[in-house]
């Protein structure tokens, strides 16, 4: 097992997330279109979280992510 590489950043992930969210809101408020990346990544993240929860409830068994 190899340790995960460490990334160095002066900003925390949460700060970067909120900055990206604020920029996306400003683009839409200025008349632009929402970035299509975010709905898709949100859906995929939710699928993973549901699978993790299901696995935990079922004793840690492997579960499918679903379509």
PDB file of C-alpha atoms in Angstrom:
ATOM      1  CA  UNK A   1       0.000   0.000   0.000  1.00  0.00           C
ATOM      2  CA  UNK A   2       1.463   3.334  -1.045  1.00  0.00           C
ATOM      3  CA  UNK A   3       0.683   6.464   0.945  1.00  0.00           C
ATOM      4  CA  UNK A   4      -1.366   9.064  -0.888  1.00  0.00           C
ATOM      5  CA  UNK A   5       0.672  12.018  -2.134  1.00  0.00           C
ATOM      6  CA  UNK A   6       0.272  15.182  -0.113  1.00  0.00           C
ATOM      7  CA  UNK A   7      -0.766  18.347  -1.873  1.00  0.00           C
ATOM      8  CA  UNK A   8       0.293  21.645  -0.483  1.00  0.00           C
ATOM      9  CA  UNK A   9      -1.997  24.622  -0.676  1.00  0.00           C
ATOM     10  CA  UNK A  10      -2.290  27.815   1.278  1.00  0.00           C
ATOM     11  CA  UNK A  11      -6.073  27.594   1.027  1.00  0.00           C
ATOM     12  CA  UNK A  12      -8.270  24.920   2.492  1.00  0.00           C
ATOM     13  CA  UNK A  13     -10.451  22.826   0.204  1.00  0.00           C
ATOM     14  CA  UNK A  14     -13.575  24.379   1.723  1.00  0.00           C
ATOM     15  CA  UNK A  15     -12.351  27.888   0.936  1.00  0.00           C
ATOM     16  CA  UNK A  16     -11.650  26.939  -2.667  1.00  0.00           C
ATOM     17  CA  UNK A  17     -15.083  25.299  -2.931  1.00  0.00           C
ATOM     18  CA  UNK A  18     -16.894  28.419  -1.699  1.00  0.00           C
ATOM     19  CA  UNK A  19     -14.827  30.651  -3.972  1.00  0.00           C
ATOM     20  CA  UNK A  20     -15.770  28.483  -6.968  1.00  0.00           C
ATOM     21  CA  UNK A  21     -19.425  28.549  -5.910  1.00  0.00           C
ATOM     22  CA  UNK A  22     -19.403  32.339  -5.546  1.00  0.00           C
ATOM     23  CA  UNK A  23     -17.807  32.745  -8.976  1.00  0.00           C
ATOM     24  CA  UNK A  24     -20.446  30.450 -10.520  1.00  0.00           C
ATOM     25  CA  UNK A  25     -23.253  32.453  -8.910  1.00  0.00           C
ATOM     26  CA  UNK A  26     -21.759  35.716 -10.168  1.00  0.00           C
ATOM     27  CA  UNK A  27     -21.554  34.344 -13.733  1.00  0.00           C
ATOM     28  CA  UNK A  28     -25.240  33.396 -13.667  1.00  0.00           C
ATOM     29  CA  UNK A  29     -26.251  36.711 -12.090  1.00  0.00           C
ATOM     30  CA  UNK A  30     -24.354  38.491 -14.871  1.00  0.00           C
ATOM     31  CA  UNK A  31     -26.458  36.662 -17.463  1.00  0.00           C
ATOM     32  CA  UNK A  32     -24.178  33.702 -18.130  1.00  0.00           C
ATOM     33  CA  UNK A  33     -25.064  30.034 -18.156  1.00  0.00           C
ATOM     34  CA  UNK A  34     -24.411  27.667 -15.242  1.00  0.00           C
ATOM     35  CA  UNK A  35     -21.315  25.508 -15.627  1.00  0.00           C
ATOM     36  CA  UNK A  36     -22.576  22.029 -16.689  1.00  0.00           C
ATOM     37  CA  UNK A  37     -19.753  20.416 -14.683  1.00  0.00           C
ATOM     38  CA  UNK A  38     -21.385  21.026 -11.295  1.00  0.00           C
ATOM     39  CA  UNK A  39     -24.728  19.240 -11.705  1.00  0.00           C
ATOM     40  CA  UNK A  40     -22.914  16.150 -13.006  1.00  0.00           C
ATOM     41  CA  UNK A  41     -20.224  16.085 -10.306  1.00  0.00           C
ATOM     42  CA  UNK A  42     -22.894  16.665  -7.656  1.00  0.00           C
ATOM     43  CA  UNK A  43     -24.884  13.679  -8.899  1.00  0.00           C
ATOM     44  CA  UNK A  44     -21.810  11.431  -8.956  1.00  0.00           C
ATOM     45  CA  UNK A  45     -20.762  12.532  -5.473  1.00  0.00           C
ATOM     46  CA  UNK A  46     -24.245  11.799  -4.138  1.00  0.00           C
ATOM     47  CA  UNK A  47     -24.171   8.312  -5.654  1.00  0.00           C
ATOM     48  CA  UNK A  48     -20.876   7.587  -3.895  1.00  0.00           C
ATOM     49  CA  UNK A  49     -22.195   8.879  -0.581  1.00  0.00           C
ATOM     50  CA  UNK A  50     -25.353   6.763  -0.855  1.00  0.00           C
ATOM     51  CA  UNK A  51     -23.215   3.693  -1.627  1.00  0.00           C
ATOM     52  CA  UNK A  52     -20.974   4.378   1.373  1.00  0.00           C
ATOM     53  CA  UNK A  53     -24.022   4.711   3.627  1.00  0.00           C
ATOM     54  CA  UNK A  54     -25.569   1.520   2.259  1.00  0.00           C
ATOM     55  CA  UNK A  55     -22.290  -0.350   2.744  1.00  0.00           C
ATOM     56  CA  UNK A  56     -21.982   0.886   6.329  1.00  0.00           C
ATOM     57  CA  UNK A  57     -25.544  -0.164   7.103  1.00  0.00           C
ATOM     58  CA  UNK A  58     -24.844  -3.602   5.636  1.00  0.00           C
ATOM     59  CA  UNK A  59     -21.726  -4.336   7.637  1.00  0.00           C
ATOM     60  CA  UNK A  60     -19.205  -2.937   5.178  1.00  0.00           C
ATOM     61  CA  UNK A  61     -20.125  -5.166   2.256  1.00  0.00           C
ATOM     62  CA  UNK A  62     -19.276  -4.060  -1.256  1.00  0.00           C
ATOM     63  CA  UNK A  63     -22.169  -2.326  -3.010  1.00  0.00           C
ATOM     64  CA  UNK A  64     -22.708  -1.148  -6.576  1.00  0.00           C
ATOM     65  CA  UNK A  65     -22.860   2.558  -7.265  1.00  0.00           C
ATOM     66  CA  UNK A  66     -25.966   2.241  -9.405  1.00  0.00           C
ATOM     67  CA  UNK A  67     -26.773   3.928 -12.671  1.00  0.00           C
TER      68      UNK A  67
END
